[in-house]
Amino acid sequence: MMHAKTAVADGCWSRIGSSNSNLASWISNRELDVTIENAEFAADMESMFERDLEGATEIVLDSGKVRSTDPGRRPKRRRRRGARTGSAGRVIAGAAGLGSAVSAVLSQKRTLESAEGRVVAIAGLVLLAIAAAILFLPGLIAYPLGLLGAWIAVTLLMRAWKLGIANRARPKDRRQ
């Protein structure tokens, strides 16, 4: 068995590799992907995926049950209500890895691996660029930070207002 991540987009672009499409995979783990732009290859990739899907077993983590799919029938794709797509977990994991490497440099409490040297160098360059921007172009940083602060403040005030309305709508004996 080969463990690889694959993707096909628009019926012509394909990706095969080991990366998880996050910073840790690309920078510190040194994982690589191959991309191919070829409609025939993409069609082959899609048919391989369909064959693999027929023999797959769906594992439902919410209820703890394992449900086997009928090989002659394609499994129904159900999306949990409120489920999000995207890679927020990957971003958090990448940020945690970056934070771990930077804190190891600052605290000197553990020895860094050679793969983390690149992450530390990139973090240093990014911080140096931000420091230069603050020193030489303060408006470049101040205005976006001000807008971000205003946006967060308005969001908090709107949430507080909605909570106030929700609390006023409830009977008084239920409030505590």
XYZ file of C-alpha atoms in Angstrom:
176
model
C 0.000 0.000 0.000
C 1.239 3.471 -0.827
C 0.062 6.340 1.333
C -0.413 9.362 -0.914
C -2.809 12.246 -1.237
C -4.410 12.754 -4.631
C -6.634 15.387 -6.165
C -8.201 16.121 -9.551
C -9.532 19.548 -10.496
C -11.492 20.631 -13.563
C -10.939 17.253 -15.210
C -7.420 18.172 -16.314
C -5.243 19.081 -13.296
C -4.055 16.258 -11.022
C -1.934 16.149 -7.871
C -0.200 13.164 -6.269
C 2.016 13.493 -3.235
C 2.600 13.204 0.452
C 1.922 16.770 1.615
C -1.168 17.722 3.586
C -1.344 21.102 1.803
C -0.131 22.967 4.866
C 2.984 24.908 5.822
C 4.364 22.162 8.033
C 4.260 19.638 5.173
C 5.916 21.959 2.699
C 8.481 23.744 4.857
C 9.479 21.643 7.844
C 8.544 18.109 6.726
C 9.940 18.650 3.228
C 7.119 16.763 1.551
C 6.583 16.992 -2.188
C 3.745 16.680 -4.659
C 3.687 16.146 -8.397
C 1.149 18.044 -10.485
C 0.115 16.943 -13.956
C -1.981 18.896 -16.456
C -3.409 16.242 -18.729
C -7.099 15.421 -19.251
C -6.479 11.730 -20.005
C -4.385 11.275 -16.856
C -7.023 13.147 -14.804
C -9.742 10.815 -16.134
C -7.626 7.803 -15.120
C -7.171 9.303 -11.639
C -10.932 9.854 -11.296
C -11.728 6.269 -12.331
C -9.132 4.911 -9.854
C -10.795 6.961 -7.113
C -14.234 5.604 -8.058
C -12.902 2.005 -7.911
C -11.299 2.662 -4.522
C -14.523 4.212 -3.238
C -16.498 1.078 -4.091
C -14.405 -0.975 -1.678
C -14.291 1.675 1.034
C -15.867 1.425 4.474
C -17.333 4.584 5.945
C -16.462 5.200 9.578
C -18.852 7.534 11.369
C -17.044 9.069 14.331
C -19.988 10.953 15.829
C -21.971 7.856 16.742
C -19.061 5.444 16.942
C -20.681 3.066 14.427
C -18.950 1.514 11.416
C -21.115 1.249 8.350
C -20.021 -0.845 5.380
C -21.166 0.367 1.983
C -22.672 -2.003 -0.545
C -20.057 -2.527 -3.331
C -22.744 -2.234 -6.009
C -24.028 1.061 -4.705
C -22.313 4.372 -4.343
C -22.320 5.689 -0.750
C -24.522 8.669 0.018
C -22.613 11.763 0.957
C -24.172 13.275 4.044
C -23.027 16.495 5.530
C -23.609 17.197 9.173
C -25.606 20.291 9.887
C -23.213 23.087 10.691
C -20.206 21.102 9.435
C -17.558 23.255 7.860
C -15.317 22.496 4.952
C -11.820 23.897 4.710
C -8.599 23.552 6.507
C -8.849 25.471 9.749
C -7.371 22.521 11.619
C -4.439 22.423 9.228
C -3.810 26.124 9.689
C -3.882 25.706 13.470
C -1.514 22.720 13.268
C 0.868 24.670 11.027
C 0.772 27.661 13.354
C 1.379 25.400 16.350
C 4.424 23.882 14.647
C 5.731 27.339 13.778
C 5.101 28.546 17.328
C 6.865 25.501 18.746
C 9.981 26.098 16.637
C 10.098 29.838 17.405
C 9.554 29.283 21.133
C 12.321 26.646 21.143
C 14.694 29.257 19.698
C 13.678 31.907 22.231
C 13.613 29.647 25.299
C 16.524 27.403 24.284
C 14.830 24.515 26.130
C 15.146 21.961 23.349
C 17.423 21.202 20.440
C 16.002 22.095 17.054
C 15.998 19.647 14.167
C 17.654 20.659 10.897
C 14.229 20.762 9.186
C 13.102 23.438 11.649
C 15.947 25.759 10.612
C 14.063 26.780 7.494
C 10.881 27.490 9.472
C 12.843 29.608 11.964
C 14.544 31.523 9.115
C 11.209 32.245 7.428
C 9.683 33.369 10.735
C 12.674 35.667 11.301
C 12.386 37.180 7.817
C 8.637 37.726 8.189
C 9.093 39.408 11.588
C 11.910 41.554 10.179
C 9.677 42.646 7.286
C 6.846 43.497 9.699
C 9.233 45.466 11.933
C 10.556 47.394 8.924
C 7.008 48.138 7.760
C 6.068 49.418 11.227
C 9.159 51.627 11.408
C 9.105 53.053 7.892
C 5.414 52.837 6.937
C 3.405 52.914 10.172
C 0.151 53.528 8.301
C 0.611 50.265 6.426
C 0.215 48.398 9.711
C -1.852 50.842 11.772
C -4.800 51.150 9.365
C -5.368 47.387 8.895
C -4.983 46.810 12.652
C -7.461 49.623 13.313
C -9.934 48.124 10.841
C -9.481 44.676 12.358
C -10.070 46.065 15.853
C -13.192 47.923 14.690
C -14.507 44.801 12.963
C -14.000 42.679 16.085
C -15.597 45.370 18.260
C -18.677 45.643 16.007
C -18.983 41.840 15.918
C -18.833 41.648 19.724
C -21.379 44.445 20.136
C -23.759 42.816 17.637
C -23.456 39.497 19.465
C -24.070 41.181 22.823
C -27.142 42.925 21.387
C -28.522 39.630 20.009
C -27.895 37.913 23.354
C -29.719 40.741 25.113
C -32.743 40.282 22.861
C -32.657 36.505 23.378
C -32.531 36.953 27.158
C -35.429 39.431 27.114
C -37.553 36.990 25.075
C -37.193 34.189 27.663
C -39.566 33.967 30.616
C -38.084 35.484 33.785
C -38.337 32.267 35.825
C -35.878 30.491 33.465
C -33.161 33.181 33.702
C -30.515 32.725 36.341
